CSV table of C-alpha atoms and ligand atoms in Angstrom, one decimal:
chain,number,residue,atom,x,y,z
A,138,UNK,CA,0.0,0.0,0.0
A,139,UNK,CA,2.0,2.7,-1.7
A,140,UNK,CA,0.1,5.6,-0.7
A,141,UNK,CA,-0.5,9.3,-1.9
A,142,UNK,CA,1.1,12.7,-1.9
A,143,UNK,CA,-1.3,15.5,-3.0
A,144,UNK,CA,0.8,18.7,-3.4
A,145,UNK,CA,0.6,22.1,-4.2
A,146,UNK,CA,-3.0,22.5,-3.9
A,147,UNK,CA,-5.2,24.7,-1.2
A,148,UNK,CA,-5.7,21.9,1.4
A,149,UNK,CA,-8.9,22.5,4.0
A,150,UNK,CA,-7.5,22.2,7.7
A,151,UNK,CA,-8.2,23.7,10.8
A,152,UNK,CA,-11.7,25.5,9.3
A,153,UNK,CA,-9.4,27.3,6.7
A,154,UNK,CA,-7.6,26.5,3.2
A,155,UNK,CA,-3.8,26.9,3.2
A,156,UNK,CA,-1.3,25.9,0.4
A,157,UNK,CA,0.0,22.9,2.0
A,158,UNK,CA,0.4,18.5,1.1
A,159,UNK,CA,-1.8,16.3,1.9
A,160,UNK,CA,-0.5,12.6,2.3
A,161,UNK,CA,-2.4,9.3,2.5
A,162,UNK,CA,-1.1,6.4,3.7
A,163,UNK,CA,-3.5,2.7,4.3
A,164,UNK,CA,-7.2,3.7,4.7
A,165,UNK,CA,-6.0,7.2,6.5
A,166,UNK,CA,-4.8,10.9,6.2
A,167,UNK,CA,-1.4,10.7,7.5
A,168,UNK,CA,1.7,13.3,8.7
A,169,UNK,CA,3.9,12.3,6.0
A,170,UNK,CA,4.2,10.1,3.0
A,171,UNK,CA,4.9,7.0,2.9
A,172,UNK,CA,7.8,5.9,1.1
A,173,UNK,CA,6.6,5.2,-2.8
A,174,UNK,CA,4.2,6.6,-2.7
A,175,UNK,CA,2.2,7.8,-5.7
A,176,UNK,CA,2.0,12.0,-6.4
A,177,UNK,CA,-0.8,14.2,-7.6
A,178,UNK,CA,0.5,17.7,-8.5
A,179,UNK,CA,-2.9,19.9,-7.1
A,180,UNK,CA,-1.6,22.8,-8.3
A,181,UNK,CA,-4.3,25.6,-8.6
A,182,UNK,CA,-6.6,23.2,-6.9
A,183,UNK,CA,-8.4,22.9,-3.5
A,184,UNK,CA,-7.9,19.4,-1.8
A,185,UNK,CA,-11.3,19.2,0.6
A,186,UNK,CA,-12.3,16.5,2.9
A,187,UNK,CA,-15.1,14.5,1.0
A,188,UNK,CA,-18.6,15.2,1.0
A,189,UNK,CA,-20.9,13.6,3.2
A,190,UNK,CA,-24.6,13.1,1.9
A,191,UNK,CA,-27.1,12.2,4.5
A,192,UNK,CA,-29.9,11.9,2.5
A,193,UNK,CA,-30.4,11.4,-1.4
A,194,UNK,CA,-32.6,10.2,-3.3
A,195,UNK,CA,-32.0,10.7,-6.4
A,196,UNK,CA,-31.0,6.9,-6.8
A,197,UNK,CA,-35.1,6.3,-7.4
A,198,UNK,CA,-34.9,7.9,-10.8
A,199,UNK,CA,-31.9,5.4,-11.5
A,200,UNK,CA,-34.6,2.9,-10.4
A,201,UNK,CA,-37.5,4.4,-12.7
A,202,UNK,CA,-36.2,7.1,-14.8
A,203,UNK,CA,-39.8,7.4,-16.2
A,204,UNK,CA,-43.0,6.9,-13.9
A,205,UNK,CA,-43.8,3.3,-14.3
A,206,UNK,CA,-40.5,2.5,-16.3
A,207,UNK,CA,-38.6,0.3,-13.9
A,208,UNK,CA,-34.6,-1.0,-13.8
A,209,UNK,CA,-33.0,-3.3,-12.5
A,210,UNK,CA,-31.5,-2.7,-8.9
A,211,UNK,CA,-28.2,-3.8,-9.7
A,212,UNK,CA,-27.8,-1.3,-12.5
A,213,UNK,CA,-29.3,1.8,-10.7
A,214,UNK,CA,-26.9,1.3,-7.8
A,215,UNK,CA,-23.9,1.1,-10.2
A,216,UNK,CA,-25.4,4.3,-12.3
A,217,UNK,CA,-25.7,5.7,-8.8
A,218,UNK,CA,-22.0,5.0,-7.4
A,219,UNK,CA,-21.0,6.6,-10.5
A,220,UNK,CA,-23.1,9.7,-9.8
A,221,UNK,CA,-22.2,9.9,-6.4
A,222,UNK,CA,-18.2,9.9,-6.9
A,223,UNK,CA,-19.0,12.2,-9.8
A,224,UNK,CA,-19.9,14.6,-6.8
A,225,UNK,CA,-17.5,14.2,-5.1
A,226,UNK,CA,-19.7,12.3,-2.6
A,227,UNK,CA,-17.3,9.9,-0.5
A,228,UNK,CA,-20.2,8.7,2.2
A,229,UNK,CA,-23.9,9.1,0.9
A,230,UNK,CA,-26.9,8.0,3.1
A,231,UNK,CA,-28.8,6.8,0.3
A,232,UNK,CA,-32.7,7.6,1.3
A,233,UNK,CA,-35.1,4.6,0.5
A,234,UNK,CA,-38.1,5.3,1.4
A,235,UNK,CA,-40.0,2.6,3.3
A,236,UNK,CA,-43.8,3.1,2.3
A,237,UNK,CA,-47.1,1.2,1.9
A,238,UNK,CA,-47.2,2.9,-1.3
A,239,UNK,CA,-46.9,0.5,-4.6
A,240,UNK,CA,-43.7,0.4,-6.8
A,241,UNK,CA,-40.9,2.9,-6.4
A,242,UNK,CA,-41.5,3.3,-2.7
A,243,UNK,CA,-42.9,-0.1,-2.1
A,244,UNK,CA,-41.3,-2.8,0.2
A,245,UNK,CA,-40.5,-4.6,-2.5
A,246,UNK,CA,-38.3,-2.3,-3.9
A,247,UNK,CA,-36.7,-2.2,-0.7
A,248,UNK,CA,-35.8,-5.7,-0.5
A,249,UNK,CA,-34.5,-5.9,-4.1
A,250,UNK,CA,-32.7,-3.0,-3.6
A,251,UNK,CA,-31.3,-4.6,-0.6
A,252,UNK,CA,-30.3,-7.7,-2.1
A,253,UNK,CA,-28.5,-5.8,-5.0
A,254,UNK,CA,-26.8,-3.8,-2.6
A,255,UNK,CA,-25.3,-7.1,-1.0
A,256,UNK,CA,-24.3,-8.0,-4.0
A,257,UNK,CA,-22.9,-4.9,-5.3
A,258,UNK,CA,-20.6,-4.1,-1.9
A,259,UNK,CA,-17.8,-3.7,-1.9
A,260,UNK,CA,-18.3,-0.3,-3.4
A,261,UNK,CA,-15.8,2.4,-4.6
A,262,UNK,CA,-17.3,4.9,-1.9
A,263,UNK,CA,-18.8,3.9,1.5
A,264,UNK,CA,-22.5,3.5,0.7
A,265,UNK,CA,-25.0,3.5,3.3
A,266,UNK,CA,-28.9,3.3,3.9
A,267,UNK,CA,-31.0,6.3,5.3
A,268,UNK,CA,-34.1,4.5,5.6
A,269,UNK,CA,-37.4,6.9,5.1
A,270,UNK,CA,-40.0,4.9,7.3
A,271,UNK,CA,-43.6,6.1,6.8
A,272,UNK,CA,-45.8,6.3,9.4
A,273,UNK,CA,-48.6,4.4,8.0
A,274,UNK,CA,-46.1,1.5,6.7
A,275,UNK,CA,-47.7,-0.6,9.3
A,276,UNK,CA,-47.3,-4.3,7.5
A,277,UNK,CA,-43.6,-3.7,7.4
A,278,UNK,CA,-43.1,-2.5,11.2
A,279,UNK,CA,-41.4,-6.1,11.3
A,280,UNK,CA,-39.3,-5.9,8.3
A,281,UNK,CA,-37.5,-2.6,9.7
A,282,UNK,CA,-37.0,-3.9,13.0
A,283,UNK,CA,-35.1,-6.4,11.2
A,284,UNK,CA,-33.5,-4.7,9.1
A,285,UNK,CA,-32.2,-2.6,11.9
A,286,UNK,CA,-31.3,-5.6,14.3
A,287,UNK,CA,-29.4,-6.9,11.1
A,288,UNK,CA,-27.5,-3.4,10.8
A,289,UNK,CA,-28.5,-2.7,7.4
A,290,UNK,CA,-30.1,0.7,8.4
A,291,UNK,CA,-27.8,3.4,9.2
A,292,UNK,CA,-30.0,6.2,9.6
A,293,UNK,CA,-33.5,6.1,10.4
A,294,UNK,CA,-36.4,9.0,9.5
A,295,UNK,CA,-39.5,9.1,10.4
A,296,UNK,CA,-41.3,10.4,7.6
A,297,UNK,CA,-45.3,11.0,7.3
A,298,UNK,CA,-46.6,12.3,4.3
A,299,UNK,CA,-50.0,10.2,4.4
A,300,UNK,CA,-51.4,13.4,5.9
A,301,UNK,CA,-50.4,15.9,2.6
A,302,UNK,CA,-51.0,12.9,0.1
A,303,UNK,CA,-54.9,12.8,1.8
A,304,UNK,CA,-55.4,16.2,1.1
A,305,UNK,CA,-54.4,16.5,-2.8
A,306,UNK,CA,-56.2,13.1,-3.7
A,307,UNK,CA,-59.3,16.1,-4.9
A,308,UNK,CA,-56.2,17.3,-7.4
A,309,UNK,CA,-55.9,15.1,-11.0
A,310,UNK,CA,-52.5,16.3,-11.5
A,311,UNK,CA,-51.2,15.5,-8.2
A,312,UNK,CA,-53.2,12.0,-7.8
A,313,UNK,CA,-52.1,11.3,-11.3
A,314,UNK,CA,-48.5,12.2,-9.9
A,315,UNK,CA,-48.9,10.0,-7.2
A,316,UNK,CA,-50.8,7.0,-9.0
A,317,UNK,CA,-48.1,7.0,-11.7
A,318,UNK,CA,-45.3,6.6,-9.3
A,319,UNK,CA,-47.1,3.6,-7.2
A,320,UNK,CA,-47.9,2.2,-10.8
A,321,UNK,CA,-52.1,2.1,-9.9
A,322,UNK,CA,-54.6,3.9,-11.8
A,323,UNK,CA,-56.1,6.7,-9.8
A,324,UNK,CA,-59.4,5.3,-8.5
A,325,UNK,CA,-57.0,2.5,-7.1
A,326,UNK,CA,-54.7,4.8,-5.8
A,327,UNK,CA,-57.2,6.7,-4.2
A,328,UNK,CA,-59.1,3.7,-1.8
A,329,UNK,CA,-55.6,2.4,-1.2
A,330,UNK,CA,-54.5,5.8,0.6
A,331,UNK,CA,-57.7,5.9,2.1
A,332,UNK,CA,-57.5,2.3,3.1
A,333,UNK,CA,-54.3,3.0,4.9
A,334,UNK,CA,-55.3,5.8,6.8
A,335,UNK,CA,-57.7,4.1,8.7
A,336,UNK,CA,-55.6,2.7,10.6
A,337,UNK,CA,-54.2,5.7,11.7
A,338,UNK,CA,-54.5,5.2,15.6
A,339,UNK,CA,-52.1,2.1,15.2
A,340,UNK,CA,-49.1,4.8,14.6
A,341,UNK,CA,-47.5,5.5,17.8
A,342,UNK,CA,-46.9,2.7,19.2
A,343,UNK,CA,-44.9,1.2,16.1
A,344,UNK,CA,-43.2,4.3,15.9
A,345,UNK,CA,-41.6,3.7,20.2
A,346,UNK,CA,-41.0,0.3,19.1
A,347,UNK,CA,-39.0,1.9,15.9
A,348,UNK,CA,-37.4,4.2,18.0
A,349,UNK,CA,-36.6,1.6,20.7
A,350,UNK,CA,-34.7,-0.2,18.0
A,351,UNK,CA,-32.9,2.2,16.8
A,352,UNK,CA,-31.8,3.8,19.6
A,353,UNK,CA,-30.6,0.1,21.3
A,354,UNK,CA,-28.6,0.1,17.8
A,355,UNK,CA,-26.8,3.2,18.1
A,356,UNK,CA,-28.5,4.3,15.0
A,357,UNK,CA,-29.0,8.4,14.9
A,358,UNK,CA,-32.7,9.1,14.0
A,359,UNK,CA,-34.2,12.2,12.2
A,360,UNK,CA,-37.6,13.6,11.7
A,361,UNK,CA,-38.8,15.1,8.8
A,362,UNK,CA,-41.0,18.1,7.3
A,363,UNK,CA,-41.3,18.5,11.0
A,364,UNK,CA,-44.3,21.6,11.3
A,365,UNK,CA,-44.5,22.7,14.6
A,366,UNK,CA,-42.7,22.8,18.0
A,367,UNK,CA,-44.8,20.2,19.2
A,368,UNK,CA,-44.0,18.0,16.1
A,369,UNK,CA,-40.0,18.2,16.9
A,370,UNK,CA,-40.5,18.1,20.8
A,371,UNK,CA,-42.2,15.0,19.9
A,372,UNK,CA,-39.7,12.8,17.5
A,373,UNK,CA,-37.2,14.5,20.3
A,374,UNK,CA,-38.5,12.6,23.0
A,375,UNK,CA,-38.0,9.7,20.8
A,376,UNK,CA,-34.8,10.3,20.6
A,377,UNK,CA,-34.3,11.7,16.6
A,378,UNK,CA,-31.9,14.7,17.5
A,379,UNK,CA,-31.9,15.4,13.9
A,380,UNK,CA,-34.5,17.8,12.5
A,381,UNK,CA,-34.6,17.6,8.3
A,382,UNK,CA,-36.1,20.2,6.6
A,383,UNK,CA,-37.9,22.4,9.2
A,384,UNK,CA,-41.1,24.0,8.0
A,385,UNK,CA,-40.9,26.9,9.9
A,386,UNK,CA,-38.0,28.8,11.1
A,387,UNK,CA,-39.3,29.2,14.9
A,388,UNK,CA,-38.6,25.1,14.3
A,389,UNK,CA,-35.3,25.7,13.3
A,390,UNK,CA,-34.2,27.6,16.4
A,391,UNK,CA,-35.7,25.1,18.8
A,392,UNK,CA,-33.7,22.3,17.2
A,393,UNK,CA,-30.6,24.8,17.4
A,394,UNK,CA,-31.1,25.8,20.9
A,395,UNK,CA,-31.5,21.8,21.8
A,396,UNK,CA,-28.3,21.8,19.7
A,397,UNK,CA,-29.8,19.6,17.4
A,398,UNK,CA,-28.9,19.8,13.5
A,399,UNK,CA,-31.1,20.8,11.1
A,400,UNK,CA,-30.6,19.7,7.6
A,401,UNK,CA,-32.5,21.9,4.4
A,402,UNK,CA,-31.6,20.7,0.5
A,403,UNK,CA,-28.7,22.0,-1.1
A,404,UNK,CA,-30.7,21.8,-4.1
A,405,UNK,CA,-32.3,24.7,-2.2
A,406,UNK,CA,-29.5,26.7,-1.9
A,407,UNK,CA,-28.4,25.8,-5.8
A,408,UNK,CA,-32.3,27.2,-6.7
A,409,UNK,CA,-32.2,30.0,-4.5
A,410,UNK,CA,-35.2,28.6,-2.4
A,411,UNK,CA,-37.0,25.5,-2.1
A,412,UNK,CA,-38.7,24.5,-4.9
A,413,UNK,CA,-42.3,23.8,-2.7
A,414,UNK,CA,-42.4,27.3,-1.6
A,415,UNK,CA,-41.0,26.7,2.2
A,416,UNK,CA,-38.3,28.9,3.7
A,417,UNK,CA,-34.7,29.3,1.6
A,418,UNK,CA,-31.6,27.0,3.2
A,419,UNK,CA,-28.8,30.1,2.6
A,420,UNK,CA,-30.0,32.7,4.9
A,421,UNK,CA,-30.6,30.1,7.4
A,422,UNK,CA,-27.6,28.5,7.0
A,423,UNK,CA,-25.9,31.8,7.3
A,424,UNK,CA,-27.8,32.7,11.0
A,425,UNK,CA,-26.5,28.9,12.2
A,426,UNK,CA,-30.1,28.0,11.7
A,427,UNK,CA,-29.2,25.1,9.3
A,428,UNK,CA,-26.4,23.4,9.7
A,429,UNK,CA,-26.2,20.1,7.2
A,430,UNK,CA,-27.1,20.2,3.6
A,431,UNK,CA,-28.3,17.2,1.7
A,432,UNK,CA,-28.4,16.2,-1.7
A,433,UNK,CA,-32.4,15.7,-1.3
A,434,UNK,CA,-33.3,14.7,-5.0
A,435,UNK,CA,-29.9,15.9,-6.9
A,436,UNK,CA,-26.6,14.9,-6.4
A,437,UNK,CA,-25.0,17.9,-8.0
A,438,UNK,CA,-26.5,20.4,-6.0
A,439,UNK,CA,-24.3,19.3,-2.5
A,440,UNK,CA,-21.4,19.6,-4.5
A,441,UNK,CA,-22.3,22.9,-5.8
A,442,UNK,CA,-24.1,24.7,-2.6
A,443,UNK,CA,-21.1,25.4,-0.7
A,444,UNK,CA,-19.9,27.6,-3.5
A,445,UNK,CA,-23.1,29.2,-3.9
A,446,UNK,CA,-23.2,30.4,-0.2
A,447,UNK,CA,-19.7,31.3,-0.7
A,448,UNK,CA,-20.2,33.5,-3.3
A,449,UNK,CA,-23.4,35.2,-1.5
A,450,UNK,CA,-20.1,36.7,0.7
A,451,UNK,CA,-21.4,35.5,3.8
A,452,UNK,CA,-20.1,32.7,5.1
A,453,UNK,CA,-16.2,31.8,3.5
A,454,UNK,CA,-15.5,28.2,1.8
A,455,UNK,CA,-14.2,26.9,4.2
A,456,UNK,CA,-17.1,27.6,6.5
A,457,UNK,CA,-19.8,26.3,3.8
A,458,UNK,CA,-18.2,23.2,3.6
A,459,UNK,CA,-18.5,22.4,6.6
A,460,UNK,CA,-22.6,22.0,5.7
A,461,UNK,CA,-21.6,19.1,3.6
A,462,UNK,CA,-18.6,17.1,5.6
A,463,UNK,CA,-17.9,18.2,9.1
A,464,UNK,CA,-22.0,18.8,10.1
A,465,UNK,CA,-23.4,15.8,8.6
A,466,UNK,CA,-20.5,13.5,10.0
A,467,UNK,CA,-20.9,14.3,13.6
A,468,UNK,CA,-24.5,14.7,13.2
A,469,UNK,CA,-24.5,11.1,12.3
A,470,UNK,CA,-21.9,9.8,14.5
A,471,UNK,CA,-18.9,9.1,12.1
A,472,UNK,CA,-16.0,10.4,14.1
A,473,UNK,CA,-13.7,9.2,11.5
A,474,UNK,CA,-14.3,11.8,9.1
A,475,UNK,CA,-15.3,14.8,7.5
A,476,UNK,CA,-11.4,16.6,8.4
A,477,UNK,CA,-8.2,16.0,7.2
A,478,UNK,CA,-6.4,15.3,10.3
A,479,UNK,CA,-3.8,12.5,10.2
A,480,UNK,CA,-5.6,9.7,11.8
A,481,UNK,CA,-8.8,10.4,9.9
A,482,UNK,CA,-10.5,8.3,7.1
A,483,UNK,CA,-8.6,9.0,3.8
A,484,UNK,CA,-11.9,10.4,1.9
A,485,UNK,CA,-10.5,13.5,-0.1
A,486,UNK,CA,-11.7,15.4,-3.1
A,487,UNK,CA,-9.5,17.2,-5.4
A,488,UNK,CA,-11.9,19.7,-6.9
A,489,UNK,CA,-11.0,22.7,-9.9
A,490,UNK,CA,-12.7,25.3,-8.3
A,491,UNK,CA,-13.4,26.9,-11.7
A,492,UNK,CA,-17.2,24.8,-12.1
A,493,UNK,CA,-16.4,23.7,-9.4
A,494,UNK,CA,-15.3,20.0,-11.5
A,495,UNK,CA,-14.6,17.1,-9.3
A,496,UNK,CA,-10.9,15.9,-10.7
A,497,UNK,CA,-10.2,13.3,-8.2
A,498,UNK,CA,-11.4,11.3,-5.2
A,499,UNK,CA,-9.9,9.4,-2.7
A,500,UNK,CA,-12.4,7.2,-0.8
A,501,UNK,CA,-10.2,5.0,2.9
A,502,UNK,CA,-6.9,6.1,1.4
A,503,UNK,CA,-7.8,4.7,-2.3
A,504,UNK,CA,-8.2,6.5,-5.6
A,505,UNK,CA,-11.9,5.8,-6.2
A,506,UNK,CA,-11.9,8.4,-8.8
A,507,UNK,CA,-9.4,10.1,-11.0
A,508,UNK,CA,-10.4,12.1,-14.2
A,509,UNK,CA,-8.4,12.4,-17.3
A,510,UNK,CA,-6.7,15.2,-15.8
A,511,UNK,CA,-5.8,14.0,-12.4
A,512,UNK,CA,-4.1,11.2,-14.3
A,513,UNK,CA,-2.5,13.6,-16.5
A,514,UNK,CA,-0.9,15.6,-13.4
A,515,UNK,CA,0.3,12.5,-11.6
A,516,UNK,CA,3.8,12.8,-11.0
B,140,FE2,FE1,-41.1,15.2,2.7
């Protein structure tokens, strides 16, 4: 295990970018080169700890890049990997959402997306599963609780959009929206929802028992879309001290003053506000209100939102990366990363800040990625 130099590039340490050399050695960041080992001149570049995606989605349009047009597993996750590295995502909580909905959402999807994950690991970044429980997902209570026991959940959200769905079922567009992505025609759609939502009163005690699970498995829990005060003082007593995408500021500031984190989309950021009309992730961000972004439904965007809140001349680089690496790793427990301090995990990107273009990324200490042109300025 040979290891890396990268030199002459603007290396992220200590909350500010400094000329400097960063050396890998085995799966870490090390003092020093190793003997041999391999150089990448990151001259004019900036050498950043990788980014750290706590929840995307965007995997389910690898799954069914057209409503009702459906790929195999196997191949989304590979399209995905490729996507995510692309990014210069090193560790991506990829967020499956666990509903009684049909199709996309469905638990069968889970379970085949499951198995093809098994069979796809190991993978050239470290790939792990945000799972998007919803409320009224009563028939597979059992099959999470497994799945958690088993450790093949690493982040668990409670999510609940039952309630929302319920009220646009009187909007054709938005059923038709809805039907299409469960694969049922509307009428069908319809008396499933409404079928599901009887059984309404059945919700909290699955979700302690969900909870209970997690919490005995050390897995970090977030609520979602939360509205209210009550609504977060109520996934809080269930332990979820994260708090994903807020609907109201006043929400916001509880989490922060329980020293919570709150997550928003960087896609949000990218857009210059969200696009479903709720507050805009910048401003927050800037006031200490928001302090992870996530990937949400676009890959890109994470990459791309710390430069855009740079450029609003608030917050420096330096500072608006640490919404995509340090936050979301020690909001979700992985004290091995997310800084460049020898010791840490070796997951570095090399990124031309003129895009910004991912050129290179190191995922444990190994080249997972290297473009054309990191390949050409290998020394
Ligand atoms: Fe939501």
């Amino acid at each position: 295990m040979p290891g890396w130099d990268i030199t002459g590039g603007l290396v992220l340490r200590g909350g500010a970018l400094a000329s400097g050399e960063l050396a890998l050695a085995g799966r870490e960041i090390a003092a020093a080169a190793p003997a041999g080992a391999r150089r990448l001149d990151a001259g004019g570049l900036l050498v950043l700890p990788g980014l750290i995606d706590i929840h995307g989605d965007a995997h389910e349009r690898a799954l069914q890049p057209r409503p009702g047009i459906g790929f195999p597993p196997a191949l989304a996750l590979r399209d995905t990997a490729a996507q995510l590295l692309a990014s210069g995502i090193t560790t991506a909580f990829l967020g499956v959402t666990l509903s009684w909905e049909p199709g996309l959402r469905s638990l069968a999807t889970w379970r085949a997306l499951m198995a093809a994950l098994d069979e796809a690991r190991p993978l050239p970044l470290d790939l792990r599963i945000h799972c998007r429980f919803e409320a009224d997902n009563l028939d597979a209570l059992d099959e999470a609780l497994a799945a958690i026991a088993g450790g093949r959940i690493h982040l668990l959200g409670f999510n609940d959009h039952t309630p929302s769905i319920l009220k646009k079922l009187g909007n054709a567009k938005e059923l038709a929206k809805y039907a299409g992505r469960a694969g049922l025609p509307p009428d069908e759609f319809r008396s499933l929802v409404e079928r599901v939502a009887a059984r309404r009163a059945e919700i909290p005690a699955a979700r302690a028992r969900l909870a209970a699970a997690a919490a005995a498995a050390g897995i970090p829990m977030l609520s979602h879309d939360d509205a209210t005060l009550e609504e977060r003082a109520h996934y809080r007593s269930h332990g979820a001290r994260l708090c994903e995408f807020p609907m109201a500021e006043a929400v916001a500031a509880d989490a922060r003053a329980h020293g919570e984190a709150v997550v928003m989309g960087a896609p949000n950021v990218v857009r210059g506000g969200s696009h479903l009309g709720w507050a805009s992730a910048a401003p927050l961000a800037e006031r200490g209100l928001v302090t992870v972004l996530a990937s949400d439904y676009h890959w890109p965007a994470l990459l791309e939102a710390p430069f855009a809140m740079a450029r609003r001349g608030r917050l420096s680089l330096a500072e608006a990366w640490s919404l995509v690496s340090a936050n979301p790793a020690a909001a979700t427990g992985l004290t091995d990363r997310g800084a460049l301090h020898p010791g840490m995990r070796g997951d570095v990107v090399v990124i031309d800040p003129a895009g910004p273009r991912v050129l290179a990324c190191f995922v444990a200490g190994e080249a997972a990625l290297l473009t054309g042109e990191a390949i050409r300025r290998l020394r």
